[in-house]
Amino acid sequence: LPHTVFHFKVLFCRRKFSLQSLQLSKLGIYFHFCVTRMNAAVRAVVRMGIYVGAKVYFVHEGYQGMVDGGDNIKEATWESVSSMLQMGGTVIGSARCKDFRTREGRLKAAHNLVQRGITNLCVIGGDGSLTGANLFREEWSGLLAELVQQGLIDEEASQKYSALHIVGMVGSIDNDFCGTDMTIGTDSALHRIIEVVDAIMTTAQSHQRTFVLEVMGRHCGYLALVSALACGADWVLIPEMPPEDGWEEKMCQKLSAKRAGMKRLNIIIVAEGAIDRNNKAITSEHVKNLVVQRLGFDTRVTILGHVQRGGTPSAFDRILASRMGVEAVLALLETTANTAACVVSLCGNQSVRLPLMECVQMTQEVQKAMDGKRFEEAVRLRGRCVSYSNFNVAVLNVGAPAAGMNAAVRSAVRVGISEGHKMFAVSDGFEGFYKGQIKEIKWADVGGWTGQGGSLLGTKRTLPAKHIDKIAEQMRKYNINALLMIGGFEAILGIMELLAARGTYEELCVPMVMVPATVSNNVPGSDLSIGADTALNAITDTCDRIKQSASGTKRRVFIIETMGGYCGYLASVGGLAAGADAAYIFEEPFDIRDLQSNVEHLTEKMKTGIQRGLVLRNENSNENYTTDFIYQLYSEEGRGVFDCRKNVLGHMQQGGAPSPFDRNFGTKIAAKAMQWITKKLNESYRKGMKDNKDSACLLGMRRRAMVFQPVVQLKDETDFVHRIPKEQWWLKLRPLMKILAKYKTSYDISDSGQLEHVVLRRPKESEAMAAI
């Protein structure tokens, strides 16, 4: 960008910008940038680029296409990225390129870009691809000078295209790139793994078999570790933390103990790059032979291989890639000649920009440490010293069931037991509490819970206020010293009612913590809730199938009703993941004029060749503009252009096995909640808790981190009438959905990422994970 225009752009963009107000074309400014790999990210970059007035180009076949030029570099259009959101892999191709590793190859690539006036690159790949992009940027001025010297370009072109700007997005199923919590593709790979594990567990259970599953991860054990947590595996082997000497005997003892405890199957997860402390490979076949020779168990090996790379992308990956794609375009718009190449990353629930090479160098340092045998302390899978206490902790589910609740209960029970507590399970929420449906729950009782949907403890919407005296009596009877509640809006109402009764009942003066679990994601104090990701995947999968049902037929629009009460999270974020044209929610009031405008917009799109439209409606978005009303309006107004169909998804959004994200999230957040309970019990059990508001908290994901928040502070943040938070982060994603659906709208970038430096993370909670 010319310097003066850049300053105008930045000042204007601190709040909102729109194409109409910025008038890029009248300024004579066009951005040219290319995208390589990953369909949801490609779609977001193309449409956001076109939205801000840019010319966007595809580079087919990765760096090889950039070197070869010709038809490998083509201008992208809005329609060219239609119907690619639900497709796996990359429709523009990807290839390893030896030529680009040479200066001669990079010279050809530079020539091909300058010929088309391209000076901005959005590169999606791993550390190798991003390192190559950064080298290309550093050599750019020298490459242009060489092109001028060879007479391939003139001096004017060299001056005009003197700077190359680069923004990276990390696409890797291994999640092996430092600086981001999750890379594009990882969650989908976890879906493939968990689908296979869930299927294998049924046959293993029937035949009393041990299965050794090998998953990808040559240098990174993320897939192995998280899938082991998500499926409740008995043993996991990863490259970063080789097992201690003698691990073979310990593993066999654990497997044997499980069988002795009447468990009919064993699951062992092995990363393909698993090694021992001498850097010797530990293969899945070696693990199988150990089990057969030492225990005589019927054992099978399953190597998942490239199954993990294929398939339909998960809802999480679609949303992540869409958010990162838009952030990448914004980063390119704000670059100057002196701006370092950056990578767009995810920290918690927040988009951040980090210096590309700092991330690459830290990623490479991990491998150097492993090569030098400087391993982190081994995960203590068994045998920790436990100082048993007299504390009793009760766990209960409250409200509607949500996939991932069982994973959270399992995690809480096992972490609690490992920290010396006696754990009690309360059936049927507060109703079961006051009725005395309470029993001790032990380590083996929660085996196999991780992958099961619903609530195995049972859950009801009953609130405690009318039964406080009976609940206090039960707490006294079982000597309950702390409470962990896992649930939705009813859970936060319940903990508030218990807190209000502390002045009357001393038994309630104990640490209480709530973990959010609801498909509606309407709990104040947390960006995310257990169960919401599974519901989003159900919505996305259903929308994909519904749209596919119209393939080859005449033009058709589908009206889909989602759950959520008054909270529009599922409709909005599900719409973003499914590529919806509109999503009607309570938080953004709409009238007949908005409906008419949406119909006209869809009509115009259909005339350009688009065959299918998708409209989502939250169940309580408007009492008058019902799903039937909207269906009839679209049917009438679209007559002659498209026809309509409607679907009410209903409780299918609550059912099914939890997604890998919800299993992992439920496991981690419940473990953190139990650590907080232990800390509070050891610090000041019942000492001043009557007036200590910090002893009753909600643990939620806030932007970048999980945070404990006193529930009394959440009252002012809550709309109790409609059971939603007063401010909801995902509302900022709605303009993104509209932009990607070709609406002319404004986009708020006040919360977009700013360039930061990579910092070392705090030590991981390995002890809690080991206990699980």
XYZ file of N, CA and C in Angstrom, residues 1-13 22-31 333-336:
81
model
N 0.834 -1.208 0.000
C 0.000 0.000 0.000
C 0.868 1.257 0.000
N 0.466 2.295 -0.746
C 1.135 3.587 -0.609
C 1.045 4.042 0.839
N 2.086 4.703 1.320
C 2.193 5.003 2.745
C 1.006 5.829 3.248
N 0.613 6.859 2.508
C -0.471 7.721 2.982
C -1.792 6.966 3.028
N -2.035 6.144 2.030
C -3.278 5.379 2.012
C -3.296 4.366 3.158
N -2.139 3.785 3.467
C -2.040 2.827 4.564
C -2.456 3.452 5.875
N -1.988 4.649 6.114
C -2.372 5.306 7.368
C -3.867 5.593 7.406
N -4.434 5.982 6.274
C -5.878 6.195 6.211
C -6.609 4.910 6.538
N -6.121 3.812 5.961
C -6.735 2.499 6.177
C -6.706 2.095 7.649
N -5.570 2.246 8.284
C -5.433 1.813 9.676
C -6.331 2.631 10.587
N -6.340 3.925 10.393
C -7.163 4.775 11.245
C -8.632 4.426 11.079
N -9.024 4.125 9.846
C -10.422 3.819 9.600
C -10.817 2.464 10.180
N -9.864 1.518 10.179
C -10.187 0.140 10.543
C -10.172 -0.137 12.030
N -14.721 2.517 2.072
C -13.292 2.593 1.792
C -13.019 2.928 0.342
N -13.913 2.462 -0.563
C -13.825 2.777 -1.983
C -12.421 2.489 -2.536
N -11.999 1.242 -2.367
C -10.665 0.867 -2.820
C -10.494 1.063 -4.311
N -11.521 0.728 -5.096
C -11.362 0.804 -6.535
C -11.198 2.244 -6.997
N -11.840 3.180 -6.330
C -11.693 4.589 -6.706
C -10.304 5.115 -6.370
N -9.670 4.519 -5.391
C -8.306 4.899 -5.063
C -7.304 4.259 -6.022
N -7.805 3.380 -6.869
C -6.911 2.731 -7.814
C -6.030 1.688 -7.161
N -6.451 1.110 -6.049
C -5.630 0.149 -5.316
C -6.224 -1.238 -5.498
N -5.387 -2.175 -5.885
C -5.804 -3.571 -5.944
C -4.754 -4.414 -5.247
N -5.182 -5.283 -4.378
C -4.261 -6.207 -3.730
C -4.255 -7.494 -4.543
N -3.552 -6.687 4.643
C -3.964 -5.302 4.379
C -3.167 -4.307 5.226
N -2.678 -4.748 6.359
C -2.011 -3.834 7.284
C -0.488 -3.923 7.219
N 0.053 -4.707 6.290
C 1.506 -4.844 6.219
C 2.152 -3.631 5.565
N 3.398 -3.407 5.936
C 4.237 -2.410 5.271
C 5.504 -3.122 4.801
